[in-house]
XYZ file of C-alpha atoms in Angstrom:
430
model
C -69.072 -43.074 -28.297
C -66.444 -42.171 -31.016
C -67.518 -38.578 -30.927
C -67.350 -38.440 -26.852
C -63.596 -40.186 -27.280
C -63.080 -37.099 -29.141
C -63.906 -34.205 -27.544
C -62.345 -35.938 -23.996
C -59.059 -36.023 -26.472
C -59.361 -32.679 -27.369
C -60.069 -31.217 -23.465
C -56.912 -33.177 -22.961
C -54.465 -31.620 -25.001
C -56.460 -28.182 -24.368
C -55.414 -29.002 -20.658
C -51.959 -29.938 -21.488
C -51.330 -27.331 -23.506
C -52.730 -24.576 -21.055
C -50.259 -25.980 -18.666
C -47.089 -25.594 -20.282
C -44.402 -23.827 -18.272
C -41.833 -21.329 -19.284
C -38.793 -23.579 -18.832
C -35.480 -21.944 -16.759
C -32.620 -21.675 -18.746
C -29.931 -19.743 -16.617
C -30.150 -18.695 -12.874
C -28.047 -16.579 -10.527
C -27.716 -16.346 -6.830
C -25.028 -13.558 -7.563
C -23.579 -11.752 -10.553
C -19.977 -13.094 -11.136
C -18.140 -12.280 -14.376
C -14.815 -13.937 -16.607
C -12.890 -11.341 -15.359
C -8.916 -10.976 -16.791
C -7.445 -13.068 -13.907
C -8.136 -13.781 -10.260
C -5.759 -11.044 -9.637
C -7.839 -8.251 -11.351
C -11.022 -10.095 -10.413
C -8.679 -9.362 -6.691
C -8.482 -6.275 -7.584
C -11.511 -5.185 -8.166
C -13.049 -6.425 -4.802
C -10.353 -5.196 -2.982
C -11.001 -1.321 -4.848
C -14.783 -1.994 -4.347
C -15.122 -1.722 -8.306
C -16.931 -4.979 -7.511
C -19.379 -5.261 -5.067
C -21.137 -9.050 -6.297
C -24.592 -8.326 -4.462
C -24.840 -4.705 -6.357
C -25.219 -6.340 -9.441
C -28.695 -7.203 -10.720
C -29.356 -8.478 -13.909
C -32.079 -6.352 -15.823
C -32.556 -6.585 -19.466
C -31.733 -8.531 -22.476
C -31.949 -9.978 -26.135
C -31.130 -12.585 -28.341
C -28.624 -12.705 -31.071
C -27.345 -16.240 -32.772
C -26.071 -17.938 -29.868
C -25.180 -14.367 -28.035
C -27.986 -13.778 -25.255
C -27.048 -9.850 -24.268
C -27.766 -9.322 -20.694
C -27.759 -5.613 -19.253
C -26.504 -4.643 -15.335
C -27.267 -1.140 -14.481
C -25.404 0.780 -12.569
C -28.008 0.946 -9.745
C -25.009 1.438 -6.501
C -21.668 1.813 -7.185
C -19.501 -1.414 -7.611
C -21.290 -2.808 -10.552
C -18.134 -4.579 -12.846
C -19.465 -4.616 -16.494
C -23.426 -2.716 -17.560
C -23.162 -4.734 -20.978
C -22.834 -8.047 -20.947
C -23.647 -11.618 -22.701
C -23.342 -15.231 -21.773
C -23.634 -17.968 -24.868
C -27.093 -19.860 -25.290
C -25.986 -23.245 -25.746
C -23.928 -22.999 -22.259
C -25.357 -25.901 -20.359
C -24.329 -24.002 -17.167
C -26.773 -23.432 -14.652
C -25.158 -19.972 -13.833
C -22.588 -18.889 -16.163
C -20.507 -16.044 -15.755
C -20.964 -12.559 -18.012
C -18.854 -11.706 -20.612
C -18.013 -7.984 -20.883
C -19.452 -6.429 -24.347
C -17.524 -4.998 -26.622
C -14.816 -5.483 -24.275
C -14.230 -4.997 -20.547
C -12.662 -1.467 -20.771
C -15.584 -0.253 -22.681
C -17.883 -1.510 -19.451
C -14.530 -0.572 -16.956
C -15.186 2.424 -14.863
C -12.164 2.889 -12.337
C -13.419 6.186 -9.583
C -15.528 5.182 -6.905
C -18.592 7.526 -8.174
C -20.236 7.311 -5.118
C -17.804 9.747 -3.737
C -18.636 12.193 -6.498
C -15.666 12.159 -8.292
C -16.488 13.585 -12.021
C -13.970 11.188 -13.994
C -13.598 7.962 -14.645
C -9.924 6.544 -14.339
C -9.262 8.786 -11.493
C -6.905 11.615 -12.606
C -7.543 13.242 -15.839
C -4.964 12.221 -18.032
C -4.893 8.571 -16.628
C -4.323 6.599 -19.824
C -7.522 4.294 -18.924
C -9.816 7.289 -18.240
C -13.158 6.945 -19.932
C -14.248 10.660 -19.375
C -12.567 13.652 -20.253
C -13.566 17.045 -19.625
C -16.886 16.009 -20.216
C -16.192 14.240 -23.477
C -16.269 10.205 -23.640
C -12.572 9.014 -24.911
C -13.798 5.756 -26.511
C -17.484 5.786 -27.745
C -17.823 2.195 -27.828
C -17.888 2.900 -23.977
C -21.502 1.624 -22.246
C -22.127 3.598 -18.223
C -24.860 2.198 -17.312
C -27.330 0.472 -19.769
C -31.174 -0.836 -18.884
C -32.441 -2.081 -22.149
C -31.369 -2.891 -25.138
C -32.496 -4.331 -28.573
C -31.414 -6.132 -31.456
C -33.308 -5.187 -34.709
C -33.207 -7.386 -37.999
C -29.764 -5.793 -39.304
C -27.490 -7.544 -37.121
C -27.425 -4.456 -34.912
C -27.474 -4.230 -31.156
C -28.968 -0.884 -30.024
C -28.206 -0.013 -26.578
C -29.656 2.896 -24.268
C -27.045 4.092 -22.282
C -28.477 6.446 -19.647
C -25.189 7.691 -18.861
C -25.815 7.710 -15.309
C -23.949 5.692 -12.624
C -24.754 5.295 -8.538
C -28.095 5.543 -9.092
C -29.556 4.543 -5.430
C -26.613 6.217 -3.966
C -25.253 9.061 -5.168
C -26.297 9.607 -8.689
C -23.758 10.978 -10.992
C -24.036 11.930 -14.541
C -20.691 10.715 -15.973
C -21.650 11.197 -19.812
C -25.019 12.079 -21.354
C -27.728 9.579 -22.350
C -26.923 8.399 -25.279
C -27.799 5.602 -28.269
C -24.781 3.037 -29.064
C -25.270 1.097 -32.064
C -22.843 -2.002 -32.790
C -22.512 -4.331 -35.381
C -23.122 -7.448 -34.422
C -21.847 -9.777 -37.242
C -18.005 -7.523 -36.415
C -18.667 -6.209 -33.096
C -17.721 -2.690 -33.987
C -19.058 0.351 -32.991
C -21.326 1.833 -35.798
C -22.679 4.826 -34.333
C -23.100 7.133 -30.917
C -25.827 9.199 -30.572
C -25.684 12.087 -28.008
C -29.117 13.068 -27.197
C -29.784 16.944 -27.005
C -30.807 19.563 -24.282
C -34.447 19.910 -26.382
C -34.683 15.741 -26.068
C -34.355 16.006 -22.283
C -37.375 17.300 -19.904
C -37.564 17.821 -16.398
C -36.698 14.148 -14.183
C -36.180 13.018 -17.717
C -34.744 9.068 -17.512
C -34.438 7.545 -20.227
C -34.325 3.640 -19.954
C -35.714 1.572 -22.923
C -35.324 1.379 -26.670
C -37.504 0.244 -29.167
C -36.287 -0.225 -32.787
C -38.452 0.109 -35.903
C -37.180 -0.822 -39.387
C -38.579 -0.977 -42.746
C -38.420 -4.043 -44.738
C -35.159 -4.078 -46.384
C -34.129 -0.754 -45.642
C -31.635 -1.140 -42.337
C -30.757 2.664 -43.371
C -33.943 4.042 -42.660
C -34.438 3.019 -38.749
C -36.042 4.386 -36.095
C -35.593 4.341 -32.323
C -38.388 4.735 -30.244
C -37.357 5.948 -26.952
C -39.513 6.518 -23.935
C -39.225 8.905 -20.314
C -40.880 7.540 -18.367
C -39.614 10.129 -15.711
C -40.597 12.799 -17.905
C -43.577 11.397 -19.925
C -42.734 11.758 -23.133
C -40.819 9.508 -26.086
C -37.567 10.564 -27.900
C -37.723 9.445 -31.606
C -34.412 9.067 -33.449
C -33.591 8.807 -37.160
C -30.782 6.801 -38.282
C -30.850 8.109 -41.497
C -30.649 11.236 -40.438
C -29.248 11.055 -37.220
C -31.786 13.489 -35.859
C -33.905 13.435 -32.945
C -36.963 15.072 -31.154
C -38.949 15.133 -28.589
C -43.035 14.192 -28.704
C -45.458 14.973 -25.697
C -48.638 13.918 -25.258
C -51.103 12.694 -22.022
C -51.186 8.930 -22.597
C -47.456 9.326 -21.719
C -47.992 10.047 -17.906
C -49.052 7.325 -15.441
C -52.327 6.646 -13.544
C -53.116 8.184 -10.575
C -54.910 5.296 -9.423
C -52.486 2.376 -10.374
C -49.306 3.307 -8.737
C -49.370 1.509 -6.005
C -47.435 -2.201 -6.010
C -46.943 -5.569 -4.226
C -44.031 -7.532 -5.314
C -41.373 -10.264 -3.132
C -43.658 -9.151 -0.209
C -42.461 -4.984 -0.770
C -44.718 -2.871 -0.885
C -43.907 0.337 -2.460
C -45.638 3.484 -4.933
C -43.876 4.102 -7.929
C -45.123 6.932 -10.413
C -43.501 5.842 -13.329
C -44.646 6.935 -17.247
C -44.359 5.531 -20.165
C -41.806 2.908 -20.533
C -43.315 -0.378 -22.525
C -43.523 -0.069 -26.208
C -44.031 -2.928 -29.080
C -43.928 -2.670 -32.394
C -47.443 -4.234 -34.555
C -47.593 -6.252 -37.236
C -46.353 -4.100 -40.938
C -49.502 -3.036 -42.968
C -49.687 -3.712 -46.958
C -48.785 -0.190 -47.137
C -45.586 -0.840 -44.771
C -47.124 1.198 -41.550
C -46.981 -0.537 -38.140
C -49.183 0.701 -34.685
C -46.788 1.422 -32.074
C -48.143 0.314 -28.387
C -47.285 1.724 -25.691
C -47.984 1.976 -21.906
C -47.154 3.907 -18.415
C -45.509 1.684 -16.004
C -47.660 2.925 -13.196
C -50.534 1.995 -15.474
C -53.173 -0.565 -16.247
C -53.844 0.988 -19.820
C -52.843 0.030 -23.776
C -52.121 2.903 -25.914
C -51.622 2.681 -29.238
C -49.982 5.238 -32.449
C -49.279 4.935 -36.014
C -45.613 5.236 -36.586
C -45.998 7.238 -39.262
C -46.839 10.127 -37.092
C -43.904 9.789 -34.747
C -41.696 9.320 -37.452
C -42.757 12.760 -38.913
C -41.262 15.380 -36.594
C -43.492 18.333 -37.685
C -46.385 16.561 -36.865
C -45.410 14.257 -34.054
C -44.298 17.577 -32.458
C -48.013 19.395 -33.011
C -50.699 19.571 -31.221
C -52.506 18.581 -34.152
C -51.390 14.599 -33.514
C -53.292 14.718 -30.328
C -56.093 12.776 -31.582
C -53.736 10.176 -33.554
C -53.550 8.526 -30.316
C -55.920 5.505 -29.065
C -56.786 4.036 -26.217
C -55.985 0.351 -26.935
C -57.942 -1.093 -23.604
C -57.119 -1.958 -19.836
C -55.645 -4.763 -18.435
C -57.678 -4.930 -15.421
C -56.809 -4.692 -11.803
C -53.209 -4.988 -10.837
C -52.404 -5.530 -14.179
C -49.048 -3.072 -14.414
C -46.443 -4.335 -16.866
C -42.964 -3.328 -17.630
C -42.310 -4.829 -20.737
C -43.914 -5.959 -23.861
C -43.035 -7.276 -27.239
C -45.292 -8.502 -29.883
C -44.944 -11.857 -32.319
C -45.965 -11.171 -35.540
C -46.209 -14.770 -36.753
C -49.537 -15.136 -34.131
C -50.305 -11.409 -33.979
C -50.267 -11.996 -29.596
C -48.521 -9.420 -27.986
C -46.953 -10.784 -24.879
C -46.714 -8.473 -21.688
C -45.234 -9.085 -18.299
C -47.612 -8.742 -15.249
C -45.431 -7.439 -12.245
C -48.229 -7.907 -9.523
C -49.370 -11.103 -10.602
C -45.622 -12.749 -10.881
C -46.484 -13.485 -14.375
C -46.605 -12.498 -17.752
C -49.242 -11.992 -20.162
C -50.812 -11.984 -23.464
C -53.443 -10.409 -25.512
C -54.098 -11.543 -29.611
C -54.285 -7.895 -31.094
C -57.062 -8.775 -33.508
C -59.558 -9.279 -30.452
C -60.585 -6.243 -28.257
C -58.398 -5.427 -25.297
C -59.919 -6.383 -21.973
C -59.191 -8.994 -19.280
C -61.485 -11.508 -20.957
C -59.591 -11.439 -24.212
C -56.269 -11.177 -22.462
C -54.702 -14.430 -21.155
C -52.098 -15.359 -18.318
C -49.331 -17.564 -20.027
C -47.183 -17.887 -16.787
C -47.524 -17.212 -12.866
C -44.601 -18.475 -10.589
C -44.320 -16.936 -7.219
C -40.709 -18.013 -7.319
C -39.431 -17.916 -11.036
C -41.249 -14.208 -12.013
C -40.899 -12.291 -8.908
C -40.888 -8.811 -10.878
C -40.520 -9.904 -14.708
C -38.326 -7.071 -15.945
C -37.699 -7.663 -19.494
C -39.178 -10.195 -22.092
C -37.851 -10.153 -25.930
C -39.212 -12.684 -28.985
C -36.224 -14.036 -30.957
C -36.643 -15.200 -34.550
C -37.537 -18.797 -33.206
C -40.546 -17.944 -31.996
C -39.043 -17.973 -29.115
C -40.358 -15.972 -25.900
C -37.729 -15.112 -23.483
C -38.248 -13.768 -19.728
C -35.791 -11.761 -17.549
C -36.857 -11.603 -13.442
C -34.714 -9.810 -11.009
C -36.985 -9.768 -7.584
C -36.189 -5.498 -8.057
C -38.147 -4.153 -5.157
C -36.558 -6.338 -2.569
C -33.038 -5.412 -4.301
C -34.284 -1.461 -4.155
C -36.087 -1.727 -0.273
C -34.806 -4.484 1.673
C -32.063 -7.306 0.880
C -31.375 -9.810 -1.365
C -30.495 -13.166 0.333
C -27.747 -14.372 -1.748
C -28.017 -17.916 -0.523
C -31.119 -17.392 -3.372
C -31.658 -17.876 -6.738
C -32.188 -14.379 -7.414
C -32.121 -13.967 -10.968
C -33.619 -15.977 -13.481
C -33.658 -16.124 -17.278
C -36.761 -18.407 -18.801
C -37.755 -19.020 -22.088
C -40.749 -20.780 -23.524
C -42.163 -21.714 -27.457
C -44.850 -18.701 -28.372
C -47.398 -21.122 -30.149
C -46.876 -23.564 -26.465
C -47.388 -21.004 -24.044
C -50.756 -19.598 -25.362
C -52.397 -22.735 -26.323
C -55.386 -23.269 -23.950
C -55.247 -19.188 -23.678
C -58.060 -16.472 -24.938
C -54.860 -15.721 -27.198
C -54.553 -18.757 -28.849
């Protein structure tokens, strides 16, 4: 009797646990921001600088009590690309806050009409842009994802590019902009080269990598997924170059999507990346994935870190296929927690996000669904672990926002976060 008492105990917290929610910490019908004043808030409507239902929120990470949010310039009247609201605000929907500043985020010519400056004329005192040349290079176009590594450092990927869905223009190159965190100075801008660049390159994400106790020595792991291949960056040597190989384009067969009710074929490459647990000699495996994609891929950073080999064809066979995730298993982001070894995925399709303990082999019976919410994770963008164990989830409904309408009498945008060792109890990754 004692025993059955037991195990009915144990199926019960199994079930509880198995059912624990990520819980909604901020949500937005509409991007609204602490502008200046009314007036320049005004102002900006008024100059169409600030169009509210072109915003859409998009990426983020956690710093202290900072949680970084990024707005890219997808159409033209998007106020700030870098942003952050506090954690501890007990607002349901608070407003952005500008980072650094707002004229680092301010870009005053209506691209859309093709104008090549920012600021209007080119000696304006505010201009951003000239001749081709950024003015300030604290200054952030239009940013999709950032991270912050363990230095106190936020790394953001500025693609450089503005009016995206309308009329693109190129206002400054893509470029990496590296601030410190604990002073909120610049540190660093990083200009990538012609050589970095292929054709329809687009370069989006960033993934950090940095030794133990050596903040000098960083990496940046940069993927194109419009040109299937990864930029790696030294800090130390504030180099970069350009590695190729085929696990960087997408699938054929898995580029076809159903999110918010939009259908819609997207034939995007590589774009997730995580970083694995360190090694006893120090060396992590870098995973990887195409966003039009089903499939884990998997490196040694060593060899991207070594240009002369990374670049050769000789690292062809350094790369592994990790496993698949099974049908309509595409995934934007991932992020792995080293504590647990789990490496936590979202799951586009399915509304969801997923996990997979990297121990175990990778298929969809070792792979676990920590979250599904028709309403909450229409298209989870972005997720990020902070050093709370932590797992936080960015969804932006993006198809509808691309191909139809938002209904801004709708929570659009959500922000949810949920306890690592919570969420996958009751899971294969537990």
């Amino acid at each position: 009797m004692m025993c059955f008492k037991v195990a009915l105990l144990f199926f019960a917290c199994v079930s509880i646990g198995s059912a624990v929610k990520l819980e909604e910490k901020f949500r937005w019908k509409e991007v609204s921001y602490a502008w200046p004043s009314d007036a320049a808030k005004e102002e900006a409507i008024t100059g169409k600088r600030y169009v509210p239902e072109n915003n859409l929120l998009l990426g983020l990470d956690v710093h202290k009590d900072r949680l970084f949010i990024t707005v890219p310039r997808w159409k033209s009247g998007v106020a700030s690309s870098l942003n952050y609201v506090k954690v501890s605000s007990v607002e349901a929907s608070p407003v952005l806050v500008p980072y650094p500043s707002w004229e680092a985020n301010t870009i005053e010519a209506d691209v859309s009409q093709g104008q090549d400056r920012l600021g209007g004329r080119a000696d304006a005192p505010e201009a951003k842009v000239v001749d081709g040349q950024l003015r300030d290079n604290s200054s952030i176009i239009s940013t999709f994802r950032i991270q912050v590594d363990e230095c106190d450092r936020l790394w953001v990927m500025d693609t450089g590019l503005a009016d995206i869905l309308g009329s693109p223009k190129q206002i400054a190159p893509p470029a990496l902009v590296i601030f410190d965190l604990n002073t909120d100075t610049l540190i660093r801008r990083y200009t990538f080269t012609s050589s970095d660049l292929g054709h329809n390159s687009f370069l989006a994400n960033v993934i950090v990598d940095v030794p133990k106790h050596e903040c000098g020595n960083a990496y940046a792991y940069v993927p194109d997924l419009g040109g299937y291949g990864v930029v790696v960056y030294s800090f130390k040597d504030n180099k970069s170059w350009r590695v190729k190989h085929n696990f960087f384009h997408f699938d054929p067969l898995n580029g076809d999507f159903n999110v918010g009710g939009v259908n819609f074929q997207w034939t995007d490459g590589v774009f997730g990346m995580a970083l694995g647990k360190p090694s006893s000699e120090g060396s992590r495996t870098v995973y990887f994935h195409a966003l039009a994609s089903t499939k884990e891929f998997s490196v040694p950073n060593f060899v991207l870190q070594n240009e002369t080999r990374a670049t050769s064809s000789d690292a062809y066979y350094d790369y592994s296929l990790v496993g698949d995730r099974g049908s309509n298993g595409q995934a934007t982001a991932e992020a792995l927690h080293e504590k647990t070894n789990v490496l936590f995925y979202t799951q586009v399709n399915k509304d969801g996000v997923g996990c997979w303990k990297a121990d175990k082999p990778f298929n969809p019976d070792t792979q676990g669904l920590v979250d599904s919410d028709s309403a909450a994770l229409v298209f989870p963008n972005d997720l990020k672990i902070d050093g709370d164990d932590n797992l936080w989830i960015l969804s932006d409904r993006l198809p509808v926002f691309m191909y139809k309408k938002l209904n801004p009498d709708e929570f659009n945008y959500r922000i949810l976060k949920g306890k690592v060792n919570d969420l996958i109890l009751g899971t294969p990754c537990e």
